[in-house]
Coordinates of C-alpha atoms in Angstrom, one line a residue:
Chain A
X12 CA 102.0 129.5 77.3
X13 CA 100.0 130.0 74.4
X14 CA 96.7 131.7 73.6
X15 CA 93.8 129.1 72.5
X16 CA 91.0 130.2 69.6
X17 CA 88.1 127.9 68.7
X18 CA 86.2 128.9 65.2
X19 CA 82.6 127.8 65.0
X20 CA 83.4 124.0 66.4
X21 CA 80.7 121.4 66.1
X22 CA 80.5 117.8 67.2
X23 CA 77.6 115.3 66.8
X24 CA 77.2 112.1 68.6
X25 CA 74.6 110.2 66.2
X26 CA 72.0 112.6 65.8
X27 CA 72.3 114.8 68.8
X28 CA 74.7 117.9 68.8
X29 CA 77.1 117.9 71.6
X30 CA 78.5 121.0 70.4
X31 CA 77.3 123.5 67.9
X32 CA 79.0 126.5 66.4
X33 CA 81.2 127.4 69.5
X34 CA 83.5 130.1 69.2
X35 CA 86.1 131.1 71.8
X36 CA 89.5 133.0 72.5
X37 CA 91.2 132.4 75.6
X38 CA 94.3 135.0 76.1
X39 CA 97.7 134.0 76.6
X40 CA 97.9 133.4 80.6
X41 CA 94.3 133.5 81.0
X42 CA 92.3 131.3 83.5
X43 CA 88.9 130.5 81.4
X44 CA 86.0 128.5 83.0
X45 CA 83.6 126.8 81.0
X46 CA 80.2 126.5 83.2
X47 CA 77.3 125.0 82.7
X48 CA 74.6 122.1 83.7
X49 CA 75.6 118.4 83.1
X50 CA 75.0 117.7 79.7
X51 CA 75.9 121.1 78.2
X52 CA 78.9 119.9 76.1
X53 CA 81.6 121.6 78.1
X54 CA 83.3 118.2 78.7
X55 CA 83.3 117.1 75.1
X56 CA 84.6 120.6 74.4
X57 CA 87.7 120.1 76.7
X58 CA 87.8 116.6 74.9
X59 CA 87.9 118.0 71.7
X60 CA 90.4 120.8 72.7
X61 CA 93.0 117.9 73.9
X62 CA 92.3 116.1 70.7
X63 CA 90.6 112.9 72.5
X64 CA 87.5 113.4 70.3
X65 CA 87.8 114.7 66.8
X66 CA 85.4 117.7 66.2
X67 CA 83.0 117.5 63.1
X68 CA 83.7 121.0 62.0
X69 CA 85.5 124.3 63.1
X70 CA 89.4 124.7 63.8
X71 CA 91.1 124.9 67.0
X72 CA 94.3 127.1 67.0
X73 CA 97.0 127.1 69.8
X74 CA 99.3 130.6 69.4
X75 CA 97.5 130.8 66.0
X76 CA 98.3 127.6 64.6
X77 CA 95.8 125.1 63.8
X78 CA 96.3 121.8 66.0
X79 CA 93.0 119.8 64.4
X80 CA 95.2 117.4 63.0
X81 CA 97.8 116.8 65.9
X82 CA 97.5 113.5 68.0
X83 CA 96.7 114.5 71.5
X84 CA 100.1 113.8 72.8
X85 CA 101.5 116.5 70.1
X86 CA 99.3 119.3 71.0
X87 CA 101.2 120.0 74.0
X88 CA 98.5 120.1 76.5
X89 CA 98.0 118.5 79.8
X90 CA 94.8 117.6 81.6
X91 CA 93.4 116.8 84.7
X92 CA 90.6 114.4 85.0
X93 CA 87.8 114.3 87.3
X94 CA 88.4 111.1 88.5
X95 CA 92.3 112.2 88.6
X96 CA 93.0 109.1 86.1
X97 CA 96.3 108.3 88.1
X98 CA 98.2 105.3 86.8
X99 CA 97.7 103.3 89.9
X100 CA 100.6 100.6 89.2
X101 CA 103.5 103.4 89.3
X102 CA 104.2 105.6 92.2
X103 CA 103.9 109.2 92.9
X104 CA 107.3 110.1 91.2
X105 CA 106.5 108.0 88.4
X106 CA 103.2 109.4 87.9
X107 CA 104.5 112.8 87.7
X108 CA 107.2 112.1 85.5
X109 CA 105.6 110.1 83.3
X110 CA 105.0 112.6 80.4
X111 CA 108.7 113.9 80.4
X112 CA 109.7 110.2 80.3
X113 CA 107.5 109.7 77.1
X114 CA 108.9 113.0 75.5
X115 CA 112.7 111.2 76.1
X116 CA 113.5 113.8 78.6
X117 CA 117.0 113.0 80.2
X118 CA 116.3 111.0 83.9
X119 CA 118.3 113.5 85.8
X120 CA 116.1 116.4 84.2
X121 CA 112.9 114.5 84.9
X122 CA 114.2 114.0 88.5
X123 CA 114.5 117.2 89.3
X124 CA 111.3 118.7 87.5
X125 CA 109.6 116.1 89.6
X126 CA 110.9 117.2 92.6
X127 CA 110.2 120.8 91.8
X128 CA 106.5 119.9 91.3
X129 CA 106.3 118.0 94.2
X130 CA 107.6 120.8 96.7
X131 CA 105.4 123.1 95.1
X132 CA 102.3 121.1 95.7
X133 CA 103.5 120.1 99.3
X134 CA 103.5 116.2 98.2
X135 CA 107.4 115.8 98.3
X136 CA 106.8 113.3 100.8
X137 CA 104.7 111.2 98.9
X138 CA 106.8 110.4 96.0
X139 CA 107.4 106.9 96.7
X140 CA 103.8 106.1 97.3
X141 CA 101.2 104.4 95.3
X142 CA 98.1 106.0 94.2
X143 CA 95.9 103.6 96.1
X144 CA 98.0 104.6 99.3
X145 CA 96.7 108.0 99.2
X146 CA 93.8 110.2 100.2
X147 CA 91.3 111.9 97.8
X148 CA 92.9 115.5 98.2
X149 CA 96.5 113.6 97.7
X150 CA 95.5 112.0 94.6
X151 CA 94.1 115.5 93.4
X152 CA 97.2 117.0 94.1
X153 CA 99.0 114.1 92.1
X154 CA 96.4 114.8 89.7
X155 CA 97.4 118.3 89.2
X156 CA 101.2 117.7 89.7
X157 CA 101.3 115.2 86.7
X158 CA 100.2 118.1 84.7
X159 CA 102.0 120.6 85.7
X160 CA 105.4 118.8 85.5
X161 CA 105.7 119.0 81.9
X162 CA 105.2 122.9 81.6
X163 CA 102.6 122.5 78.8
X164 CA 101.4 125.2 76.3
X165 CA 97.6 125.0 78.0
X166 CA 95.9 123.4 80.9
X167 CA 92.8 121.6 80.5
X168 CA 91.2 120.8 84.0
X169 CA 87.9 118.8 84.0
X170 CA 85.9 119.4 87.1
X171 CA 89.3 118.5 89.3
X172 CA 87.5 119.3 92.5
X173 CA 84.2 117.9 92.6
X174 CA 85.3 114.6 94.0
X175 CA 86.8 116.7 97.3
X176 CA 84.8 117.3 100.3
X177 CA 83.5 120.8 100.4
X178 CA 86.0 121.9 102.9
X179 CA 89.0 120.4 101.1
X180 CA 87.1 121.9 98.0
X181 CA 87.5 125.8 98.9
X182 CA 91.0 125.4 100.0
X183 CA 92.1 123.7 97.1
X184 CA 90.2 126.2 95.0
X185 CA 92.2 129.2 96.9
X186 CA 95.5 127.3 96.2
X187 CA 94.3 126.8 92.6
X188 CA 94.1 130.4 92.3
X189 CA 97.3 131.4 93.7
X190 CA 99.0 128.9 91.6
X191 CA 97.5 130.3 88.7
X192 CA 98.6 133.9 89.5
X193 CA 102.2 132.7 90.5
X194 CA 102.7 130.5 87.2
X195 CA 100.4 132.6 84.7
X196 CA 99.5 129.6 82.8
X197 CA 96.9 129.2 80.3
X198 CA 93.8 127.4 81.8
X199 CA 90.4 126.2 80.5
X200 CA 88.7 124.7 83.3
X201 CA 85.2 123.0 83.3
X202 CA 82.7 123.0 86.2
X203 CA 79.1 122.8 86.8
X204 CA 79.8 124.8 90.2
X205 CA 79.0 128.3 89.7
X206 CA 80.9 129.3 93.1
X207 CA 83.9 127.6 91.3
X208 CA 83.4 129.6 88.3
X209 CA 82.9 132.9 89.7
X210 CA 86.1 132.8 91.9
X211 CA 88.3 131.2 89.7
X212 CA 87.6 132.4 86.2
X213 CA 88.9 135.3 84.9
X214 CA 86.7 134.4 81.9
X215 CA 83.3 132.5 82.2
X216 CA 81.9 131.0 79.4
X217 CA 78.2 129.5 79.9
X218 CA 77.2 126.7 77.9
X219 CA 74.0 125.1 77.3
X220 CA 72.6 122.6 74.9
X221 CA 76.2 122.7 73.1
X222 CA 76.1 126.3 72.5
X223 CA 77.7 129.2 74.1
X224 CA 75.4 131.4 75.9
X225 CA 77.6 134.0 77.1
X226 CA 81.2 134.9 77.4
X227 CA 82.5 137.4 79.6
X228 CA 84.1 138.7 83.1
X229 CA 82.4 136.7 86.2
X230 CA 80.9 140.1 87.6
X231 CA 79.6 140.8 83.8
X232 CA 77.8 137.7 83.7
X233 CA 76.3 138.3 87.2
X234 CA 75.4 141.8 86.6
X235 CA 74.3 141.8 83.0
X236 CA 73.3 138.0 82.0
X237 CA 72.7 138.0 78.3
X238 CA 69.5 135.6 78.5
X239 CA 67.0 134.1 80.9
X240 CA 69.1 130.9 81.3
X241 CA 72.3 132.5 82.3
X242 CA 70.0 135.0 84.6
X243 CA 68.9 131.9 86.6
X244 CA 71.8 129.6 86.4
X245 CA 74.2 132.2 87.9
X246 CA 73.3 133.3 91.4
X247 CA 72.3 131.5 94.5
X248 CA 69.2 131.9 95.4
X249 CA 68.2 132.0 91.9
X250 CA 67.0 135.4 90.4
X251 CA 63.6 136.3 90.8
X252 CA 62.0 136.1 86.9
X253 CA 58.5 137.1 86.1
X254 CA 56.7 136.8 82.9
X255 CA 54.5 139.8 82.1
X256 CA 53.7 143.0 79.9
X257 CA 54.9 146.5 80.1
X258 CA 52.0 148.9 80.2
X259 CA 52.7 152.6 79.1
X260 CA 49.3 154.0 80.2
X261 CA 49.8 156.4 83.0
X262 CA 52.8 158.5 83.8
X263 CA 55.2 155.6 84.7
X264 CA 55.6 152.4 83.1
X265 CA 54.0 149.6 84.8
X266 CA 55.0 145.7 84.8
X267 CA 51.7 143.5 84.8
X268 CA 52.6 140.3 86.3
X269 CA 50.4 137.2 86.9
X270 CA 48.5 138.6 90.1
X271 CA 50.5 141.8 90.6
X272 CA 51.8 144.8 89.1
X273 CA 54.8 146.9 89.3
X274 CA 55.1 150.7 89.3
X275 CA 58.5 151.2 87.4
X276 CA 58.8 154.5 88.2
X277 CA 61.3 156.8 86.3
X278 CA 62.9 153.7 84.4
X279 CA 63.5 154.9 80.7
X280 CA 61.9 152.2 78.9
X281 CA 61.5 151.9 75.2
X282 CA 57.8 150.5 74.6
X283 CA 57.7 146.8 73.9
X284 CA 55.1 144.4 72.3
X285 CA 54.0 141.5 73.9
X286 CA 55.3 139.7 76.9
X287 CA 58.8 140.2 78.5
X288 CA 60.5 138.3 81.3
X289 CA 61.3 140.7 84.2
X290 CA 64.0 140.0 86.6
X291 CA 65.7 141.2 90.2
X292 CA 68.4 139.3 92.3
X293 CA 67.2 138.4 95.7
X294 CA 69.9 141.1 97.2
X295 CA 68.3 143.8 95.0
X296 CA 64.9 143.7 97.1
X297 CA 65.1 145.8 100.5
X298 CA 62.8 145.2 103.7
X299 CA 61.5 148.9 104.3
X300 CA 59.0 150.8 106.7
X301 CA 55.3 150.6 104.9
X302 CA 55.2 153.5 102.4
X303 CA 53.5 154.6 99.2
X304 CA 55.6 152.8 96.9
X305 CA 56.1 149.7 98.9
X306 CA 55.0 146.1 97.8
X307 CA 53.6 144.2 101.0
X308 CA 54.0 140.9 101.0
X309 CA 53.8 137.9 103.5
X310 CA 56.7 135.8 104.8
X311 CA 56.1 132.3 103.9
X312 CA 59.1 130.8 105.0
X313 CA 62.5 131.3 106.1
X314 CA 65.8 129.8 105.2
X315 CA 68.5 130.4 107.4
X316 CA 72.2 129.7 106.0
X317 CA 74.0 131.3 108.7
X318 CA 75.7 134.2 107.4
X319 CA 72.2 135.3 106.5
X320 CA 68.5 134.6 105.5
X321 CA 66.5 134.0 102.7
X322 CA 62.9 135.1 103.0
X323 CA 60.5 133.1 100.6
X324 CA 57.3 135.3 100.0
X325 CA 54.5 135.4 97.2
X326 CA 54.1 138.4 94.8
X327 CA 50.8 138.1 93.1
X328 CA 50.8 134.6 92.2
X329 CA 54.4 134.1 91.5
X330 CA 57.3 133.5 93.9
X331 CA 59.6 135.8 95.5
X332 CA 62.9 135.3 97.3
X333 CA 64.8 138.0 98.9
X334 CA 68.0 138.2 101.0
X335 CA 67.9 139.2 104.4
X336 CA 70.6 139.9 106.7
X337 CA 71.5 137.2 109.6
X338 CA 69.7 139.3 112.3
X339 CA 66.3 139.8 110.9
X340 CA 63.8 138.1 112.9
X341 CA 60.5 137.5 110.8
X342 CA 58.0 135.2 111.6
X343 CA 56.1 133.1 108.6
X344 CA 52.7 135.1 108.1
X345 CA 54.0 138.5 109.2
X346 CA 53.3 141.0 106.3
X347 CA 56.9 143.0 105.4
X348 CA 57.2 145.5 103.0
X349 CA 59.8 145.9 99.9
X350 CA 61.1 148.0 97.5
X351 CA 63.1 146.9 94.4
X352 CA 66.1 148.3 93.2
X353 CA 64.7 149.6 90.0
X354 CA 68.3 150.2 88.5
X355 CA 69.1 146.8 88.8
X356 CA 66.3 145.3 87.0
X357 CA 66.7 142.8 84.0
X358 CA 64.4 142.8 81.4
X359 CA 64.6 139.8 78.6
X360 CA 62.4 139.6 75.4
X361 CA 62.2 136.0 73.7
X362 CA 64.5 135.0 76.4
X363 CA 67.1 137.6 75.6
X364 CA 68.5 140.4 77.1
X365 CA 67.0 144.1 76.3
X366 CA 69.0 147.2 77.2
Chain B
X13 CA 69.4 75.2 122.6
X14 CA 67.9 77.7 120.7
X15 CA 66.7 77.7 117.0
X16 CA 69.5 79.8 115.9
X17 CA 72.3 77.6 117.8
X18 CA 70.4 74.9 116.1
X19 CA 70.8 76.3 112.7
X20 CA 74.0 77.4 113.0
X21 CA 75.2 73.6 114.1
X22 CA 73.4 72.4 110.9
X23 CA 74.9 74.5 108.5
X24 CA 78.4 73.9 110.2
X25 CA 78.0 70.2 109.7
X26 CA 76.6 70.6 106.4
X27 CA 79.6 72.7 105.1
X28 CA 82.3 70.2 106.5
X29 CA 80.0 67.4 104.8
X30 CA 80.4 69.2 101.7
X31 CA 83.8 70.1 101.9
X32 CA 85.1 66.7 102.7
X33 CA 82.9 65.0 99.9
X34 CA 84.4 67.6 97.4
X35 CA 87.9 67.2 98.4
X36 CA 87.7 63.5 98.7
X37 CA 86.1 63.4 94.9
X38 CA 89.3 65.2 93.8
X39 CA 92.1 64.4 96.0
X40 CA 91.4 60.6 96.5
X41 CA 92.1 59.9 92.7
X42 CA 95.0 62.2 92.7
X43 CA 96.5 60.5 95.7
X44 CA 96.1 57.1 94.5
X45 CA 98.1 58.1 91.1
X46 CA 100.8 59.4 93.0
X47 CA 101.1 56.2 95.4
X48 CA 100.9 53.7 92.6
X49 CA 103.4 55.6 90.7
X50 CA 105.7 55.4 94.0
X51 CA 105.3 51.6 94.9
X52 CA 107.4 49.1 94.0
X53 CA 106.1 47.0 90.9
X54 CA 105.9 43.8 92.8
X55 CA 104.0 45.2 95.7
X56 CA 101.2 46.5 93.4
X57 CA 100.9 43.2 91.7
X58 CA 101.0 41.4 95.3
X59 CA 98.5 43.5 97.2
X60 CA 96.8 45.9 94.5
X61 CA 93.9 46.9 96.9
X62 CA 96.4 48.3 99.2
X63 CA 95.9 52.3 99.6
X64 CA 98.9 52.8 101.8
X65 CA 102.0 54.1 101.1
X66 CA 105.0 52.6 102.7
X67 CA 107.9 55.8 102.8
X68 CA 110.4 53.2 103.3
X69 CA 109.8 51.4 99.9
X70 CA 109.4 54.4 97.4
X71 CA 110.4 53.6 94.3
X72 CA 111.2 56.5 91.7
X73 CA 112.4 53.7 88.9
X74 CA 109.1 54.3 87.2
X75 CA 109.6 57.9 86.8
X76 CA 113.3 57.3 85.3
X77 CA 111.5 54.2 83.1
X78 CA 109.0 56.5 81.9
X79 CA 111.3 59.3 81.0
X80 CA 114.3 57.7 79.5
X81 CA 113.0 54.6 78.1
X82 CA 109.8 55.3 77.2
X83 CA 110.5 58.8 75.6
X84 CA 109.0 61.1 77.8
X85 CA 111.7 63.4 78.0
X86 CA 110.7 64.3 74.5
X87 CA 107.1 64.6 75.2
X88 CA 107.4 67.2 78.0
X89 CA 109.5 69.2 75.4
X90 CA 106.8 68.9 73.0
X91 CA 104.4 69.8 75.2
X92 CA 106.0 72.7 76.7
X93 CA 106.8 73.9 72.9
X94 CA 103.0 73.6 71.9
X95 CA 102.0 75.3 75.2
X96 CA 104.4 77.8 75.6
X97 CA 104.1 78.9 72.0
X98 CA 100.0 78.7 72.2
X99 CA 100.0 80.7 75.4
X100 CA 102.2 83.6 74.0
X101 CA 100.1 83.8 70.9
X102 CA 96.8 83.8 72.4
X103 CA 97.7 86.4 74.9
X104 CA 99.1 88.8 72.5
X105 CA 96.5 88.2 69.9
X106 CA 93.7 88.5 72.5
X107 CA 95.2 91.4 74.0
X108 CA 95.1 93.7 70.7
X109 CA 92.0 92.1 69.8
X110 CA 90.3 92.4 73.2
X111 CA 91.3 96.0 73.0
X112 CA 90.0 96.8 69.6
X113 CA 86.7 95.3 70.0
X114 CA 86.4 97.3 73.6
X115 CA 88.0 100.7 72.8
X116 CA 88.2 101.5 69.4
X117 CA 85.3 102.1 66.8
X118 CA 85.4 100.5 63.4
X119 CA 82.7 98.9 60.9
X120 CA 81.4 95.5 62.6
X121 CA 82.5 96.5 65.8
X122 CA 79.8 95.0 67.7
X123 CA 79.3 92.2 65.7
X124 CA 83.0 91.1 66.2
X125 CA 82.6 92.0 69.8
X126 CA 79.6 89.6 70.4
X127 CA 80.3 86.8 67.7
X128 CA 83.7 85.9 69.6
X129 CA 82.2 83.3 71.3
X130 CA 80.0 82.1 68.5
X131 CA 83.0 79.9 67.3
X132 CA 83.1 78.3 70.6
X133 CA 79.5 76.6 69.8
X134 CA 80.9 74.2 67.9
X135 CA 82.2 70.8 69.5
X136 CA 85.8 69.6 68.8
X137 CA 84.4 66.4 67.9
X138 CA 82.7 68.5 65.0
X139 CA 85.7 69.9 63.8
X140 CA 88.3 67.1 64.2
X141 CA 87.3 65.0 61.1
X142 CA 87.0 68.1 58.6
X143 CA 90.2 69.5 59.9
X144 CA 92.1 66.0 59.7
X145 CA 91.0 65.6 56.1
X146 CA 91.9 69.5 55.2
X147 CA 95.3 68.9 56.9
X148 CA 96.0 65.7 55.4
X149 CA 95.5 67.1 52.0
X150 CA 97.5 70.3 52.6
X151 CA 100.2 67.8 53.8
X152 CA 100.4 69.7 57.5
X153 CA 99.0 66.8 59.5
X154 CA 101.9 65.2 61.4
X155 CA 103.3 68.4 63.0
X156 CA 103.3 70.1 66.2
X157 CA 102.9 73.4 64.3
X158 CA 99.3 72.8 63.4
X159 CA 98.6 71.9 66.9
X160 CA 99.6 75.2 68.0
X161 CA 97.2 76.4 65.1
X162 CA 94.3 74.6 66.4
X163 CA 95.0 75.2 70.0
X164 CA 94.9 78.9 69.1
X165 CA 91.5 78.6 67.4
X166 CA 90.2 77.0 70.4
X167 CA 91.5 79.0 73.1
X168 CA 91.2 82.8 71.2
X169 CA 87.7 83.3 71.6
X170 CA 87.5 82.5 75.4
X171 CA 90.9 84.3 76.1
X172 CA 89.3 87.5 73.6
X173 CA 86.1 87.2 75.8
X174 CA 87.8 87.4 78.8
X175 CA 90.2 90.0 78.1
X176 CA 87.2 92.3 76.5
X177 CA 85.2 92.0 79.7
X178 CA 88.4 92.9 82.0
X179 CA 89.7 95.8 79.6
X180 CA 86.1 97.2 80.0
X181 CA 86.3 97.7 83.6
X182 CA 89.5 99.6 83.0
X183 CA 88.6 103.2 83.3
X184 CA 88.9 105.0 79.7
X185 CA 90.2 108.4 81.4
X186 CA 93.5 106.6 82.5
X187 CA 94.0 106.1 79.0
X188 CA 93.3 109.2 77.9
X189 CA 95.7 110.8 80.6
X190 CA 98.1 108.3 78.7
X191 CA 97.3 109.7 75.5
X192 CA 97.6 113.4 76.2
X193 CA 101.2 112.5 78.3
X194 CA 102.7 111.3 75.3
X195 CA 101.8 107.6 74.4
X196 CA 100.7 106.3 71.0
X197 CA 97.6 103.7 71.2
X198 CA 100.2 100.8 71.2
X199 CA 102.0 102.7 74.2
X200 CA 98.9 103.0 75.9
X201 CA 98.2 99.3 75.3
X202 CA 101.8 98.5 76.6
X203 CA 102.4 101.0 79.4
X204 CA 99.2 101.2 80.6
X205 CA 96.5 98.3 79.8
X206 CA 99.3 95.4 80.0
X207 CA 100.4 96.2 83.6
X208 CA 96.6 97.2 84.5
X209 CA 95.6 93.9 83.1
X210 CA 98.3 91.7 84.8
X211 CA 95.7 89.6 87.0
X212 CA 93.5 88.8 83.8
X213 CA 96.5 88.1 81.5
X214 CA 97.5 85.6 84.1
X215 CA 94.2 83.7 83.9
X216 CA 94.1 83.6 80.5
X217 CA 97.8 82.8 80.1
X218 CA 96.8 79.8 82.8
X219 CA 93.5 79.1 80.8
X220 CA 95.7 78.4 77.6
X221 CA 98.2 76.7 79.1
X222 CA 96.0 74.3 80.5
X223 CA 94.1 73.6 77.5
X224 CA 96.9 73.1 75.2
X225 CA 99.0 71.0 78.0
X226 CA 96.1 68.7 78.5
X227 CA 94.3 68.4 75.2
X228 CA 94.0 64.9 73.7
X229 CA 91.7 64.9 70.8
X230 CA 93.3 66.8 68.0
X231 CA 96.8 65.4 69.3
X232 CA 95.6 61.9 69.0
X233 CA 94.3 62.3 65.6
X234 CA 97.0 64.6 64.1
X235 CA 100.2 62.9 65.5
X236 CA 101.5 59.8 63.8
X237 CA 105.2 60.2 64.6
X238 CA 106.1 59.0 68.2
X239 CA 109.0 62.1 67.9
X240 CA 106.1 64.5 67.8
X241 CA 104.0 63.3 70.6
X242 CA 102.7 65.8 73.2
X243 CA 102.3 64.4 76.8
X244 CA 98.6 63.4 77.0
X245 CA 99.0 61.5 73.7
X246 CA 102.3 59.7 75.0
X247 CA 100.4 58.7 78.2
X248 CA 97.5 56.9 75.9
X249 CA 100.4 55.6 73.9
X250 CA 101.9 54.2 76.9
X251 CA 98.6 52.8 78.2
X252 CA 98.0 51.0 75.0
X253 CA 101.3 49.1 74.6
X254 CA 101.6 45.8 75.0
X255 CA 103.6 45.2 78.4
X256 CA 100.9 47.6 80.2
X257 CA 102.4 48.4 83.7
X258 CA 100.2 50.0 85.7
X259 CA 103.0 51.9 87.7
X260 CA 104.5 53.5 84.7
X261 CA 101.1 55.0 83.3
X262 CA 100.8 56.4 87.0
X263 CA 104.0 58.0 86.7
X264 CA 103.5 59.2 83.4
X265 CA 99.9 60.7 84.7
X266 CA 101.6 62.5 87.4
X267 CA 104.2 63.9 85.1
X268 CA 101.2 65.3 83.2
X269 CA 99.2 66.6 86.0
X270 CA 102.0 68.0 88.1
X271 CA 103.3 71.2 86.0
X272 CA 99.6 72.6 86.1
X273 CA 99.3 72.1 89.5
X274 CA 102.3 74.1 90.3
X275 CA 101.5 76.7 87.9
X276 CA 98.2 77.2 88.9
X277 CA 99.5 77.3 92.7
X278 CA 102.2 80.0 91.3
X279 CA 99.8 82.2 89.5
X280 CA 97.0 82.0 91.8
X281 CA 98.1 85.4 93.7
X282 CA 98.3 86.9 90.5
X283 CA 94.7 86.1 89.8
X284 CA 93.5 88.3 92.7
X285 CA 92.0 91.6 91.6
X286 CA 92.1 95.0 92.6
X287 CA 95.1 96.2 90.8
X288 CA 93.2 99.4 89.7
X289 CA 92.3 100.7 92.9
X290 CA 93.7 104.2 93.7
X291 CA 93.5 105.2 90.2
X292 CA 90.2 106.8 90.6
X293 CA 88.3 109.0 93.3
X294 CA 87.2 107.7 96.2

């Protein structure tokens, strides 16, 4: 186990910057998730940490010691690949023990450790099979087992669940979480799936265009997104976000959006010049009886996801989505009245969060 | 009959005719060669147009003759030596070379990668005269080792090209897994790339062996001493000798052909693809 520190790591492929100025600290035993859309540099970052891709600048430290000059095999890290990358010509047992064998560990020890790992993951019955004789879920376990057998300082997981079907994925996600609680290993986990990031991560790092946009606990990132990208990338359905001005003419500040305005009540706001982005999440809108301060809107479409309903409406010339309980019975065309939880408003100036 | 049935019948007939045609083209000369080599000399002389082979009168003396009286044991050993060394060197060099141009980044990598085949654009006949002159001057000419050098130059481009194409199909992630699990670059080649490329290596080996085993032009030009003759050179020597006996030439030809045939039948199962299935998702 070890802590991992990255300082100002940069990498260019030709003229495009895959990573620029990435700083990151992962505590000993922490589960850190790198989250971002495809092409944001998260997999490159993982390869840089593993030593498969050399960085152009910056320092990588494991337990306070620089590992920049070490070959991948000397870094004492293990990696689980998206495609699993099992050795097709070796049995499961050989796959699991390969890393130990390369390090000259005695055969008896290897056998014992392979058995331990296999029973930990419930694949003891498959040890003599070849990868092509396994199902997708079994291959995924073997891939994880191969990383586990060696007990390295650091685990790197590159979208390990993305090739599983939805049901299996949520099961394995839970197991992974339990495994981490049990083994307390330091993990860097790459995904583009925000549900994985939020459920697994103790620390979530949101990346875009090779830069870290926000680092924090999942609930912090959800409740206090640092910029409009993080705000819209995290959360489903995504946050309602409107461009407009905040006016301080009357007794309350008022947000003037495209074709609508919103009284901001007693919210204490410093005057802001120019345009801002105002956001609130679909669950922070409530449907209420008509009243003086409610916002009447027309229901346009309803998406029923079973556990709840998403109601799509129009506010001024902008789109608004809100969450409604599963028993809500509205019809398209119906007028409903909304109130917005003003304490949960997010205001961004130039794309960056204001407090 | 419906239109569909008629079409099916026509296709079936055409297929049988086609297969028969090619089988005859290939098998008849082969059969004729074997049959002639096994018939007693008098019978060939008396009845040269007879295509049948009388199993009661099979005569192996031609083989004995060719092997022991005409030095073919020596020629076989020479051919084996040249072919095996050529295969070993060609496969070894093509593996590291093919890996380098597929995976490693270095100056001129893509030029190297694509210019490999240019050398193959020169027909052997264009090269043989200058090489003859050069090797004569260097005093290297009458030697089987020089043949190995020439055969390597001939087979390496294609071997490299074949392996390069195959290596490109191997998933990079498996190699990365190997590097992280504790292999060096050579470890990755040895423990992962080579086992996974067994079918491709078998084809390259077979191809190289056939070229080296069958090659005639350079062997004819470069070798003067009968002790150093390879098989194909030996057959021509035999065919050109004064007491021409068709039976002997045929027996010698069979000796040239059979090893290739068995080699091919033996390696055929290794040529099958699908070694990497199961490494990846799906």
